[in-house]
PDB file of C-alpha atoms in Angstrom:
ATOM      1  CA  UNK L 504     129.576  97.998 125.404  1.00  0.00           C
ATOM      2  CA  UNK L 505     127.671 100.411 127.130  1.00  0.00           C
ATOM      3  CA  UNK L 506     124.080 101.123 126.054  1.00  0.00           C
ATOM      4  CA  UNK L 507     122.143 104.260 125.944  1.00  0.00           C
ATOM      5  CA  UNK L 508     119.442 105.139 127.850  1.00  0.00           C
ATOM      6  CA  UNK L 509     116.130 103.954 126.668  1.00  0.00           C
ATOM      7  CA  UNK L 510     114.377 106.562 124.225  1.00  0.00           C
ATOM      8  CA  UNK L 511     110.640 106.487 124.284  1.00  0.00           C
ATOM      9  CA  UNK L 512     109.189 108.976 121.681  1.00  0.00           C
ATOM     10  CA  UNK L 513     105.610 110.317 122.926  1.00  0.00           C
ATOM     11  CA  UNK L 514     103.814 112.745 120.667  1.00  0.00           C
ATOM     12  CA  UNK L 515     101.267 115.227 121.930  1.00  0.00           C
ATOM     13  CA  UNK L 516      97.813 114.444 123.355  1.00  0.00           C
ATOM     14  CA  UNK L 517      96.319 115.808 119.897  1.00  0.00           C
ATOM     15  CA  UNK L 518      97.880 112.983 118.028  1.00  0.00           C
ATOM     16  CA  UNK L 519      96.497 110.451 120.133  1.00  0.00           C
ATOM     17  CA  UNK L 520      93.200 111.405 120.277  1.00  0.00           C
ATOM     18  CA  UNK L 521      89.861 108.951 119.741  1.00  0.00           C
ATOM     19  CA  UNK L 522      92.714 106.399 121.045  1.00  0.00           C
ATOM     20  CA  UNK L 523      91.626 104.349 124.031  1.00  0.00           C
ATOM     21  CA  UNK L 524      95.396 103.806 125.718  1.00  0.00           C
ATOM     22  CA  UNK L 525      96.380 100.018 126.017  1.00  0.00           C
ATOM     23  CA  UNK L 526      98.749  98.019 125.499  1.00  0.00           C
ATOM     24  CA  UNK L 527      98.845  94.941 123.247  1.00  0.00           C
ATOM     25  CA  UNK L 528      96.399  92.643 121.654  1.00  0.00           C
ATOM     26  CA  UNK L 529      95.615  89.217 123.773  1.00  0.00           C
ATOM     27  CA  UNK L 530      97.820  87.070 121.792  1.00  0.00           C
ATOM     28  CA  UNK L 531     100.684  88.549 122.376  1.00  0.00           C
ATOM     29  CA  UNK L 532     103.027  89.051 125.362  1.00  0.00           C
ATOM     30  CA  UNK L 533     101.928  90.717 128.577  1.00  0.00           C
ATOM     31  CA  UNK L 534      99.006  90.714 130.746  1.00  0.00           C
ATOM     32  CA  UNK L 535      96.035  92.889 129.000  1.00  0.00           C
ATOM     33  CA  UNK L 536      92.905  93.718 129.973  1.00  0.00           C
ATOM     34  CA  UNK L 537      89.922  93.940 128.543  1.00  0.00           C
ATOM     35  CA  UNK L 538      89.425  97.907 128.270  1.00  0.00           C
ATOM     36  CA  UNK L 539      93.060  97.578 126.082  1.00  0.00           C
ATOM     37  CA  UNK L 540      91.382  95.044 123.656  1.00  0.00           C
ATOM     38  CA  UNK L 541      88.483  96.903 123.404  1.00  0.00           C
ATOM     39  CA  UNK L 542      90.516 100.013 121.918  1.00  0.00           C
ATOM     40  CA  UNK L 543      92.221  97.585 119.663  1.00  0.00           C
ATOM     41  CA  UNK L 544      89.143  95.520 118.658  1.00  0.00           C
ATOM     42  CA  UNK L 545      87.401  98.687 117.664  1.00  0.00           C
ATOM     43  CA  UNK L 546      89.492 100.569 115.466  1.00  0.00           C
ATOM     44  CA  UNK L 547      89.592  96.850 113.386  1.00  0.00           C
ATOM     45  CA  UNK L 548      85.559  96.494 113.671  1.00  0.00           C
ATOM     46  CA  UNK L 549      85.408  99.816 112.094  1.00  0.00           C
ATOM     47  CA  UNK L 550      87.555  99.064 109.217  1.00  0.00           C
ATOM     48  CA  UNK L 551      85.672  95.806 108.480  1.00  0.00           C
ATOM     49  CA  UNK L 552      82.126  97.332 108.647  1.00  0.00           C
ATOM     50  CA  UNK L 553      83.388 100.120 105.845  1.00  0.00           C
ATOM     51  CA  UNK L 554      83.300  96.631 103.420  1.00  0.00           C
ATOM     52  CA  UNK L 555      80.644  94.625 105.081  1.00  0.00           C
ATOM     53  CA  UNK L 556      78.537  97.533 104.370  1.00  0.00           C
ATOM     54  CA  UNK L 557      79.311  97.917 100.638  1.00  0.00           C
ATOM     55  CA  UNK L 558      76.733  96.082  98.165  1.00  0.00           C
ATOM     56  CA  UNK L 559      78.033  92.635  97.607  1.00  0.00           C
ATOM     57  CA  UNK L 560      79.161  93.031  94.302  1.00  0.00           C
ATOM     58  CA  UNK L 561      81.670  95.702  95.208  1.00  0.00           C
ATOM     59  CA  UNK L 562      82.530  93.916  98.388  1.00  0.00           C
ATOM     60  CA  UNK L 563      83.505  90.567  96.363  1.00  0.00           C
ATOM     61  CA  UNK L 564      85.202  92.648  93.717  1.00  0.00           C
ATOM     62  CA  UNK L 565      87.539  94.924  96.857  1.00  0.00           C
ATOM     63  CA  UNK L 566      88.439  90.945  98.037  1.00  0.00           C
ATOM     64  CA  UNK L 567      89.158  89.245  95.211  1.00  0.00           C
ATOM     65  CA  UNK L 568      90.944  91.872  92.664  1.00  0.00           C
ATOM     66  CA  UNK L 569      94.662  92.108  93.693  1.00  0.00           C
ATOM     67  CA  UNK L 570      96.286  94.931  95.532  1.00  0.00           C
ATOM     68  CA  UNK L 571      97.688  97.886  92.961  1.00  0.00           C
ATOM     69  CA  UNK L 572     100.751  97.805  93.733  1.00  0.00           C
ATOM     70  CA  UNK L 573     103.087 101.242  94.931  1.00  0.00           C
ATOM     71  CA  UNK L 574     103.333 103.716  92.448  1.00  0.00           C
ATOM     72  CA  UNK L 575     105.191 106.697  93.925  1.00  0.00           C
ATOM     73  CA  UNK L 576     104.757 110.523  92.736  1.00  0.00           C
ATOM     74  CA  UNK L 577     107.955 112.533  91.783  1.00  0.00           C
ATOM     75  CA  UNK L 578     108.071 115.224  93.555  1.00  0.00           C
ATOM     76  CA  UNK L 579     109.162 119.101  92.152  1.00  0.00           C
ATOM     77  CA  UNK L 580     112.441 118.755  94.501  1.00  0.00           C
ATOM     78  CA  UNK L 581     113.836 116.169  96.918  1.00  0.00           C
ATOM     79  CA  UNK L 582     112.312 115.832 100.150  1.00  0.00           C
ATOM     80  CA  UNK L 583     114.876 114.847 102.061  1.00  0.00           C
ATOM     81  CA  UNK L 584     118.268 116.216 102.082  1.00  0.00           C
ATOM     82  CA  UNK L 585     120.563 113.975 103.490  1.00  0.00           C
ATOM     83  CA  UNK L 586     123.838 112.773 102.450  1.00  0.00           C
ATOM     84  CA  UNK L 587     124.188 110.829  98.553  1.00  0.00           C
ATOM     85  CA  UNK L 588     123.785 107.087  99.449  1.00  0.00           C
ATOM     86  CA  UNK L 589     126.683 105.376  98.200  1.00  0.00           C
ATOM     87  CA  UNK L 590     127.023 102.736  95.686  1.00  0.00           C
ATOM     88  CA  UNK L 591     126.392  99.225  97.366  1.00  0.00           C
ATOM     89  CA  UNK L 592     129.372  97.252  98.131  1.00  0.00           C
ATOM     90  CA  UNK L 593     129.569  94.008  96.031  1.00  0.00           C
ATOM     91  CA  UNK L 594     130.351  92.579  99.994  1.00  0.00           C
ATOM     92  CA  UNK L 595     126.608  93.177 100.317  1.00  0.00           C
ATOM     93  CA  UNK L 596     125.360  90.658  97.661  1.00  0.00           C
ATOM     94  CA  UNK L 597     127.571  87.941  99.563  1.00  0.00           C
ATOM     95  CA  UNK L 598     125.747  88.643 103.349  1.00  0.00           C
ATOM     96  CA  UNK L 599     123.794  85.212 103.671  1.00  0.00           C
ATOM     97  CA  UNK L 600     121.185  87.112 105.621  1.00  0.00           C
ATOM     98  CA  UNK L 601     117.086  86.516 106.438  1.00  0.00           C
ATOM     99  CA  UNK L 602     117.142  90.710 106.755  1.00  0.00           C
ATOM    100  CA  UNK L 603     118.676  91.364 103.129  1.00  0.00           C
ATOM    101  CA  UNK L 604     115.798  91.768 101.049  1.00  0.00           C
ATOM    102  CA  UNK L 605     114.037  94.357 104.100  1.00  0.00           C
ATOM    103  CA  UNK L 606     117.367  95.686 104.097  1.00  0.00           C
ATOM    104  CA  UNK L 607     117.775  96.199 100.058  1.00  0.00           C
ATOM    105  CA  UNK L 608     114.297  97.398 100.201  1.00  0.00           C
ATOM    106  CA  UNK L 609     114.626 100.282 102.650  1.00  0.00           C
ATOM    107  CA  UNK L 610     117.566 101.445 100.899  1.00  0.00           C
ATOM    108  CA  UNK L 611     116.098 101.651  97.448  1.00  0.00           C
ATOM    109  CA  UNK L 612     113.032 103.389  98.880  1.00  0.00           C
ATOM    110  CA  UNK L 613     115.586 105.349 100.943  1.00  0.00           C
ATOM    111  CA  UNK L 614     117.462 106.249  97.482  1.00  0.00           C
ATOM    112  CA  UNK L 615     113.973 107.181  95.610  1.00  0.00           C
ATOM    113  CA  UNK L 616     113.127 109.607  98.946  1.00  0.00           C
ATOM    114  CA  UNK L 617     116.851 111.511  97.911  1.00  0.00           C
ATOM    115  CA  UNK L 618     115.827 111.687  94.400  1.00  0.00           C
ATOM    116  CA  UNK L 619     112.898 113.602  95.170  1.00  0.00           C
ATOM    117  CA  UNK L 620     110.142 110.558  94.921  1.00  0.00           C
ATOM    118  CA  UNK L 621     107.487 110.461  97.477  1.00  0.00           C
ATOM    119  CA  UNK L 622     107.452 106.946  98.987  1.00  0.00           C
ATOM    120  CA  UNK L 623     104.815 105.083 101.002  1.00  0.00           C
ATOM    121  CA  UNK L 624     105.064 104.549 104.763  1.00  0.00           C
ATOM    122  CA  UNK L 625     104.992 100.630 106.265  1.00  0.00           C
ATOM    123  CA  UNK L 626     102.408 102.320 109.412  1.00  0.00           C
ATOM    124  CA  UNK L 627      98.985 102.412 108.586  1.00  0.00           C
ATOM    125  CA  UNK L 628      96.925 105.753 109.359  1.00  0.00           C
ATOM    126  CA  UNK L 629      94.966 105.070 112.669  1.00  0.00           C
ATOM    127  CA  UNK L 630      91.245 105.082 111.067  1.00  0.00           C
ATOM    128  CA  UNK L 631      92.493 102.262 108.209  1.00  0.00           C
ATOM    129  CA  UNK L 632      90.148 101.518 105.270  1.00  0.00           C
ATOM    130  CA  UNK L 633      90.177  97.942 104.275  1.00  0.00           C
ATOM    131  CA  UNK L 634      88.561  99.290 100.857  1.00  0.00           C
ATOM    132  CA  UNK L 635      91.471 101.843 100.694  1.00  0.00           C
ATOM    133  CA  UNK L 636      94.315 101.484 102.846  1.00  0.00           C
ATOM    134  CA  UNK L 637      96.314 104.366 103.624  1.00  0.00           C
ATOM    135  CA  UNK L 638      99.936 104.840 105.143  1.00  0.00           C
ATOM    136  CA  UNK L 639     101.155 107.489 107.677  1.00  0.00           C
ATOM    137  CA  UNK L 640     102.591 110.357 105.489  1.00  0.00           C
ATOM    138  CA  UNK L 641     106.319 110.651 105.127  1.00  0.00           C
ATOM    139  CA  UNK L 642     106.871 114.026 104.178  1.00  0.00           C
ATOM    140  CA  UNK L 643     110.371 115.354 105.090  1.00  0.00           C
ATOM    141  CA  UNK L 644     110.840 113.061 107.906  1.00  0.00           C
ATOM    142  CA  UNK L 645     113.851 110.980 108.792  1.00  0.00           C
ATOM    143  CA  UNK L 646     114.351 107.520 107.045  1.00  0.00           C
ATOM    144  CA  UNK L 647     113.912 104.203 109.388  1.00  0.00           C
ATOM    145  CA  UNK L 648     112.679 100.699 109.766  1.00  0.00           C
ATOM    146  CA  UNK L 649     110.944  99.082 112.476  1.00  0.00           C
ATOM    147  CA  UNK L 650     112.046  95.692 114.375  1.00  0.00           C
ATOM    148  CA  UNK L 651     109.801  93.986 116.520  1.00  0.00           C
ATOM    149  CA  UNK L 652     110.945  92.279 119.191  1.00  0.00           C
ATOM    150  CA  UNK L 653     108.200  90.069 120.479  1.00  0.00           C
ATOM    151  CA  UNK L 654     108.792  86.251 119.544  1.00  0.00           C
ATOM    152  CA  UNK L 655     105.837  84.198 117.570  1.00  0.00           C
ATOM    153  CA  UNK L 656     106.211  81.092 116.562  1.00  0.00           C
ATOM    154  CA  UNK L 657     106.406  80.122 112.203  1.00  0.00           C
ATOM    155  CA  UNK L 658     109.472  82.012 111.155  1.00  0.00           C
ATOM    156  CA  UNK L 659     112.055  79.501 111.277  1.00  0.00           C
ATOM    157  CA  UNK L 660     115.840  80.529 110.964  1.00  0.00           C
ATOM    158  CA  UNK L 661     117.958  78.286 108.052  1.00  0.00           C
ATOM    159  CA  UNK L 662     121.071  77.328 108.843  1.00  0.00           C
ATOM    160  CA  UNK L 663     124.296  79.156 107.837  1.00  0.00           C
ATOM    161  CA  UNK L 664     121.644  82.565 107.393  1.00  0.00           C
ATOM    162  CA  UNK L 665     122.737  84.428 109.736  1.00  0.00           C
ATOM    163  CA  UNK L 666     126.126  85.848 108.611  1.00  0.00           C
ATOM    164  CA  UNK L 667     126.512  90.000 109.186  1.00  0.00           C
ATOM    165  CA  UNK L 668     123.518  90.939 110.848  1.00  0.00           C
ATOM    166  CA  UNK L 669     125.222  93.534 112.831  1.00  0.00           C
ATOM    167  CA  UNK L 670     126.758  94.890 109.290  1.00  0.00           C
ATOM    168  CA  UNK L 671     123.945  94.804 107.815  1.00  0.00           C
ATOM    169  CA  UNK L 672     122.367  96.952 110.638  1.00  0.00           C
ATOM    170  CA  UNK L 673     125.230  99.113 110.370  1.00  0.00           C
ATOM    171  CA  UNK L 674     125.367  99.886 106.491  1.00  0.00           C
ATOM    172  CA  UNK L 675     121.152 101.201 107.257  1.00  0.00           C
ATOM    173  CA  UNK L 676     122.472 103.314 109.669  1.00  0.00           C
ATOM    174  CA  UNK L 677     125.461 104.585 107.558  1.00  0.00           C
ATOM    175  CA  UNK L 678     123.136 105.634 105.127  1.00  0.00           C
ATOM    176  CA  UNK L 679     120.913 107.726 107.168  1.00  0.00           C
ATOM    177  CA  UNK L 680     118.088 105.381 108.532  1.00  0.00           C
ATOM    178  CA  UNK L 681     116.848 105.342 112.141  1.00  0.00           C
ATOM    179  CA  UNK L 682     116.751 101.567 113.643  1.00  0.00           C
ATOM    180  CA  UNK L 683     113.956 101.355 116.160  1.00  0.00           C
ATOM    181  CA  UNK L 684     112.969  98.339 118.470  1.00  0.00           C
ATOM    182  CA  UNK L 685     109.866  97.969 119.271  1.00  0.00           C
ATOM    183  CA  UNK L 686     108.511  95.551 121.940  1.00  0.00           C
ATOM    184  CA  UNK L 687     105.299  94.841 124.368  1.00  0.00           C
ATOM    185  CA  UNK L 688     107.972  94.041 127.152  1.00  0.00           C
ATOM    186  CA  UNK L 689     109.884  95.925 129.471  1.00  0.00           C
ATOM    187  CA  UNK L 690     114.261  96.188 129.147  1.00  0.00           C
ATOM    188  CA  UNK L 691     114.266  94.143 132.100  1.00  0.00           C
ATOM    189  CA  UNK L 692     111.879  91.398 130.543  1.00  0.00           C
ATOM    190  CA  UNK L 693     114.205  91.731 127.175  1.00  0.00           C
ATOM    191  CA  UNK L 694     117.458  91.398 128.845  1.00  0.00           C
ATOM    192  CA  UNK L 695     118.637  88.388 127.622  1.00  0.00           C
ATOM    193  CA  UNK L 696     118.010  88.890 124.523  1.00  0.00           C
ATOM    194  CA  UNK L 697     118.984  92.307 124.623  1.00  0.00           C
ATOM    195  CA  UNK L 698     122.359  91.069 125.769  1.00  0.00           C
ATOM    196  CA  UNK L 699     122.444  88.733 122.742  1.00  0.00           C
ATOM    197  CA  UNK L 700     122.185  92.247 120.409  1.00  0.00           C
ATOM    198  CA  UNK L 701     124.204  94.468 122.214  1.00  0.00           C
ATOM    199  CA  UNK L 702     127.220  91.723 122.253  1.00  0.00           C
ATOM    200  CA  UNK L 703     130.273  90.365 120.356  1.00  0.00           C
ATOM    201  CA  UNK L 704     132.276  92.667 118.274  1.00  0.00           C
ATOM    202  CA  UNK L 705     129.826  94.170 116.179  1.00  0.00           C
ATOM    203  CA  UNK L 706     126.479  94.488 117.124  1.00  0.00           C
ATOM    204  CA  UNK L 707     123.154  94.162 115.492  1.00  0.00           C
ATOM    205  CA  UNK L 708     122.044  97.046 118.222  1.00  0.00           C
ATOM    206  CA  UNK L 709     123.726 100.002 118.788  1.00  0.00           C
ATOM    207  CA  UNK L 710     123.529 102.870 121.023  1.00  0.00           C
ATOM    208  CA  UNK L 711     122.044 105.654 119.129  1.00  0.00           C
ATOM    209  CA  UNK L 712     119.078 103.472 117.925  1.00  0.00           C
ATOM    210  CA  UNK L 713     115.313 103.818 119.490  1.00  0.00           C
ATOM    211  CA  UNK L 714     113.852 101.438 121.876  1.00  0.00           C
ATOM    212  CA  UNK L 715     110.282 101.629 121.910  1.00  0.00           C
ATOM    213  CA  UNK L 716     109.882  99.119 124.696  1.00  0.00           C
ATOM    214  CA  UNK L 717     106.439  98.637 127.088  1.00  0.00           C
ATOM    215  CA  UNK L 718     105.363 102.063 128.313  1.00  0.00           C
ATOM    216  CA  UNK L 719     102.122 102.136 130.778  1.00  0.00           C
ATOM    217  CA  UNK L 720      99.153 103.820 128.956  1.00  0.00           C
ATOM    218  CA  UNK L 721     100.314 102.878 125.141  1.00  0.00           C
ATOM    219  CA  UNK L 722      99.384 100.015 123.230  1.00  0.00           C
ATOM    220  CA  UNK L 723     102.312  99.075 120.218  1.00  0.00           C
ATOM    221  CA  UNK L 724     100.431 100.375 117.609  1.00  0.00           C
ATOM    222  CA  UNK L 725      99.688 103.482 119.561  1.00  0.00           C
ATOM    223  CA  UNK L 726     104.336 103.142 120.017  1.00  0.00           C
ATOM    224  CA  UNK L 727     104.292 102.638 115.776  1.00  0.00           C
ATOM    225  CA  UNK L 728     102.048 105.458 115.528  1.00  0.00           C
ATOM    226  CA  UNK L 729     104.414 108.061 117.708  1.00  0.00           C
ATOM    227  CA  UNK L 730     107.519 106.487 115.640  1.00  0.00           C
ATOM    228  CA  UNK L 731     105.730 107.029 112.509  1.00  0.00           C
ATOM    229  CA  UNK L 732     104.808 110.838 113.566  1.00  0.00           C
ATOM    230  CA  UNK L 733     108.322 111.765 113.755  1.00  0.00           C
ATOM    231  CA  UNK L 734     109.432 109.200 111.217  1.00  0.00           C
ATOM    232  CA  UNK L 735     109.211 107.588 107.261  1.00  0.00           C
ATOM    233  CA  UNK L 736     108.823 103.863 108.247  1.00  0.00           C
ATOM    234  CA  UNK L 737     110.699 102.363 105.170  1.00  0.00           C
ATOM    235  CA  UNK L 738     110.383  98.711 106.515  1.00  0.00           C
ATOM    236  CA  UNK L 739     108.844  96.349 109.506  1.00  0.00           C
ATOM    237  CA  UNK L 740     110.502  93.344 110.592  1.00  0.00           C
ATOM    238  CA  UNK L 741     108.268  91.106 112.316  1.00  0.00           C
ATOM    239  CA  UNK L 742     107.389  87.422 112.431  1.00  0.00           C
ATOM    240  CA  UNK L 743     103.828  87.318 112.777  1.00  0.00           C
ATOM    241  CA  UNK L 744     101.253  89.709 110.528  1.00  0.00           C
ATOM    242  CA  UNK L 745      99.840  91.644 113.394  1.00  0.00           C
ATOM    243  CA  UNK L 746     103.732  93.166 114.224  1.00  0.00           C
ATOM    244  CA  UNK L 747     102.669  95.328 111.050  1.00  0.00           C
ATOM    245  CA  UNK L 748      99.325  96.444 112.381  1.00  0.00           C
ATOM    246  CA  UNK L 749      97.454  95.485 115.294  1.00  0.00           C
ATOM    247  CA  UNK L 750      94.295  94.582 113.167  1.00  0.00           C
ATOM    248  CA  UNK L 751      95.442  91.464 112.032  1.00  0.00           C
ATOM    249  CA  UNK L 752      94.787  89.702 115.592  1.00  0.00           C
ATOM    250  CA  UNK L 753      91.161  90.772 115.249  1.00  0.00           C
ATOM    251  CA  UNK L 754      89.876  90.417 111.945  1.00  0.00           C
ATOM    252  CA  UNK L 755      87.118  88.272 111.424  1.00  0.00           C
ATOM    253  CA  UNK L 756      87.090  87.636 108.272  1.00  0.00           C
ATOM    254  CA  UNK L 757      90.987  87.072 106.853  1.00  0.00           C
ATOM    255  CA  UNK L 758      89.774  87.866 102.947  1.00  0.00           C
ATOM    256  CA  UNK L 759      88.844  91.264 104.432  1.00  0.00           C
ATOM    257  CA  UNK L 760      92.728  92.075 104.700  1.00  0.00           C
ATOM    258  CA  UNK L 761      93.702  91.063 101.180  1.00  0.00           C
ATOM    259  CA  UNK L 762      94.550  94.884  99.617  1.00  0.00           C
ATOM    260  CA  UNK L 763      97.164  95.241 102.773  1.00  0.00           C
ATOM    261  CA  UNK L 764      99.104  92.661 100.749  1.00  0.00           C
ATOM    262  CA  UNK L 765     100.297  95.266  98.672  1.00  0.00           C
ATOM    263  CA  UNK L 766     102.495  95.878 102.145  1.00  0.00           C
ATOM    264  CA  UNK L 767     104.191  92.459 101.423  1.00  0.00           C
ATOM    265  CA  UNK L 768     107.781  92.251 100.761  1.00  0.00           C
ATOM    266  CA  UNK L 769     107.199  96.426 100.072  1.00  0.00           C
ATOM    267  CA  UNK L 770     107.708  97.472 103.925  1.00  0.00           C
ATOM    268  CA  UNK L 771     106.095  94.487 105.939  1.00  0.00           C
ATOM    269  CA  UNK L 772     108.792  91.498 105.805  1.00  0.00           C
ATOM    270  CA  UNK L 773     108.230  88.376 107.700  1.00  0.00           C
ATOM    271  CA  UNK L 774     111.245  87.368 109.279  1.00  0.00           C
ATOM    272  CA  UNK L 775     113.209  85.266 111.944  1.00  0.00           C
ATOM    273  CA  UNK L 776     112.799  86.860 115.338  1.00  0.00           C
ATOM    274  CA  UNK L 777     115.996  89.025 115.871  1.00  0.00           C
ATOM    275  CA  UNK L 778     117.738  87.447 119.171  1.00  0.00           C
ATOM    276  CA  UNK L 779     117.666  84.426 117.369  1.00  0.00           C
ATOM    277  CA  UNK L 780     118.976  86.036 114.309  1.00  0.00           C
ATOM    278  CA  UNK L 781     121.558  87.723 116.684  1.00  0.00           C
ATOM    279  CA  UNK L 782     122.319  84.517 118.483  1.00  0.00           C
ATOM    280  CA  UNK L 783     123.431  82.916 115.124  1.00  0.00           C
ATOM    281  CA  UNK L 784     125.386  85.528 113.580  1.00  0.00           C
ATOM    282  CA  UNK L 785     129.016  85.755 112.734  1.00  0.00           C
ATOM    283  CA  UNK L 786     131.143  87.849 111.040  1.00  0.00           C
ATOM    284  CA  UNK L 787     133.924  86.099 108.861  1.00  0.00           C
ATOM    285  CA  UNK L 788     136.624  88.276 107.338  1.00  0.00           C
ATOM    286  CA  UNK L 789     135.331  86.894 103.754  1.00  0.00           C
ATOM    287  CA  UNK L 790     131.957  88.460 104.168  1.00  0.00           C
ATOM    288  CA  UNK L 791     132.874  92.032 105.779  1.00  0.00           C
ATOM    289  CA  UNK L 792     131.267  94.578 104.897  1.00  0.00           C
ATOM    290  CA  UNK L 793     132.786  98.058 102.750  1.00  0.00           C
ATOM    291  CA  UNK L 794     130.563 100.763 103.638  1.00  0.00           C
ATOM    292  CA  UNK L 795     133.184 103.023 102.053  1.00  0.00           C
ATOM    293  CA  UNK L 796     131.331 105.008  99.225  1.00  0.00           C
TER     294      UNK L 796
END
């Protein structure tokens, strides 16, 4: 099928100001130099000396109580008005799928959004408190989910999980949320696997979704951060940590991190990296799909 021209989303100078532009943290794909790890290395010193410089006390009580977890404010009237999301298909419970629970997830949070709940964002604000992390606000913006597309290894794929991935995709979309693909490398770097998504008869990627591939100047956090301007982040796919937030590939001190777990499995999902995912899939007639409401 034909594919869409590449849509890169770049907010206004105002909302990237105090940012250093770069591109990606060392460890991950891409050359990088050493003014781009600098930006990225700073924003996470800065979080980490908020809690080194707390008495000890407080700073062994922020890394050892657990995270509270999400407890979302109704709101007077619904903040988004979109279409009713319909009732899920039985079909659904029956997709043997890594992406399920990310996908369940951003369509419950997507539901509470319609039903006039305020719901918390999956991007972290830019100046990030390790004592008190905060989330981009959502406000009235669009429902989507983030999928990076920069392989790590540790996510393994099972066998005989990869059934409906480009359903799966589809029922999201359906019901009003934006897929974006995020990535440190260029289209032509991600062909291949960009063919894999694109192909067979129903695929995981689809025209109208946003690629937020490798743009000169722009780190992917800084890419997260324009999504997130425009966008409520219901969900990241990634298989490594720092595909949530760049911080994690410069922390020095892991316990530091420990109240961002209330992000886990409640919009940061570590999963099987999606060409491989996309690779594997199949559709059988058994497992298809009703997205009628």
């Amino acid at each position: 099928m034909r594919f869409g021209a590449v849509v890169l989303l770049i907010v206004s100078a105002a909302l990237l100001q105090g940012c250093a532009a770069a591109l990606l943290p060392v460890v991950a794909a891409g050359a990088i130099g050493k003014t781009q790890v600098d930006a990225a290395q700073a924003r996470t010193r800065a979080a980490e000396q908020q809690l080194a410089d707390l008495p000890q006390a407080q700073r062994e009580a922020v890394v050892t109580v657990a995270p509270v977890e999400e407890t979302p404010t109704p709101a007077a009237e619904p903040v988004v008005q979109t279409a009713q999301i319909p009732a899920q298909p039985v079909a659904l419970a029956d997709i043997n799928h890594p992406y399920l629970p990310m996908a369940r997830y951003a369509l419950a949070q997507a539901e509470r959004r319609q039903a006039g709940a305020s719901v918390r964002s999956a991007v972290l604000v830019e100046k990030v408190s390790l004592i008190e992390p905060r989330a981009v606000d959502c406000g009235d913006k669009p429902s989507a989910i983030i999928i990076d597309m920069d392989e790590a290894p540790g996510v393994e794929l099972s066998d005989g999980e990869a059934i409906g991935f480009g359903e799966l995709l589809q029922y999201l979309r359906d019901n009003g949320i934006v897929i974006a693909w995020v990535s440190d490398r260029s289209t032509g770097e991600l062909a291949e696997d960009l063919a894999l998504l694109q192909g067979g008869d129903f695929p995981a990627m689809q025209a109208d979704d946003i690629q937020l591939f490798a743009w000169p100047g722009l780190r992917k956090q800084e890419r997260r951060w324009n999504f997130a301007a425009t966008h409520c982040v219901l969900a990241i796919a990634g298989d490594r940590k720092s595909d949530f937030d760049e911080l994690f590939d410069y922390l020095r001190d892991p316990d530091y991190a420990i109240r961002l777990d209330a992000w886990t499995d409640r919009g940061w999902f570590l999963l099987p990296y999606p060409a491989a995912v996309a690779a594997a899939t199949h559709s059988p007639k058994a497992t298809e799909v009703d997205n009628t409401p």
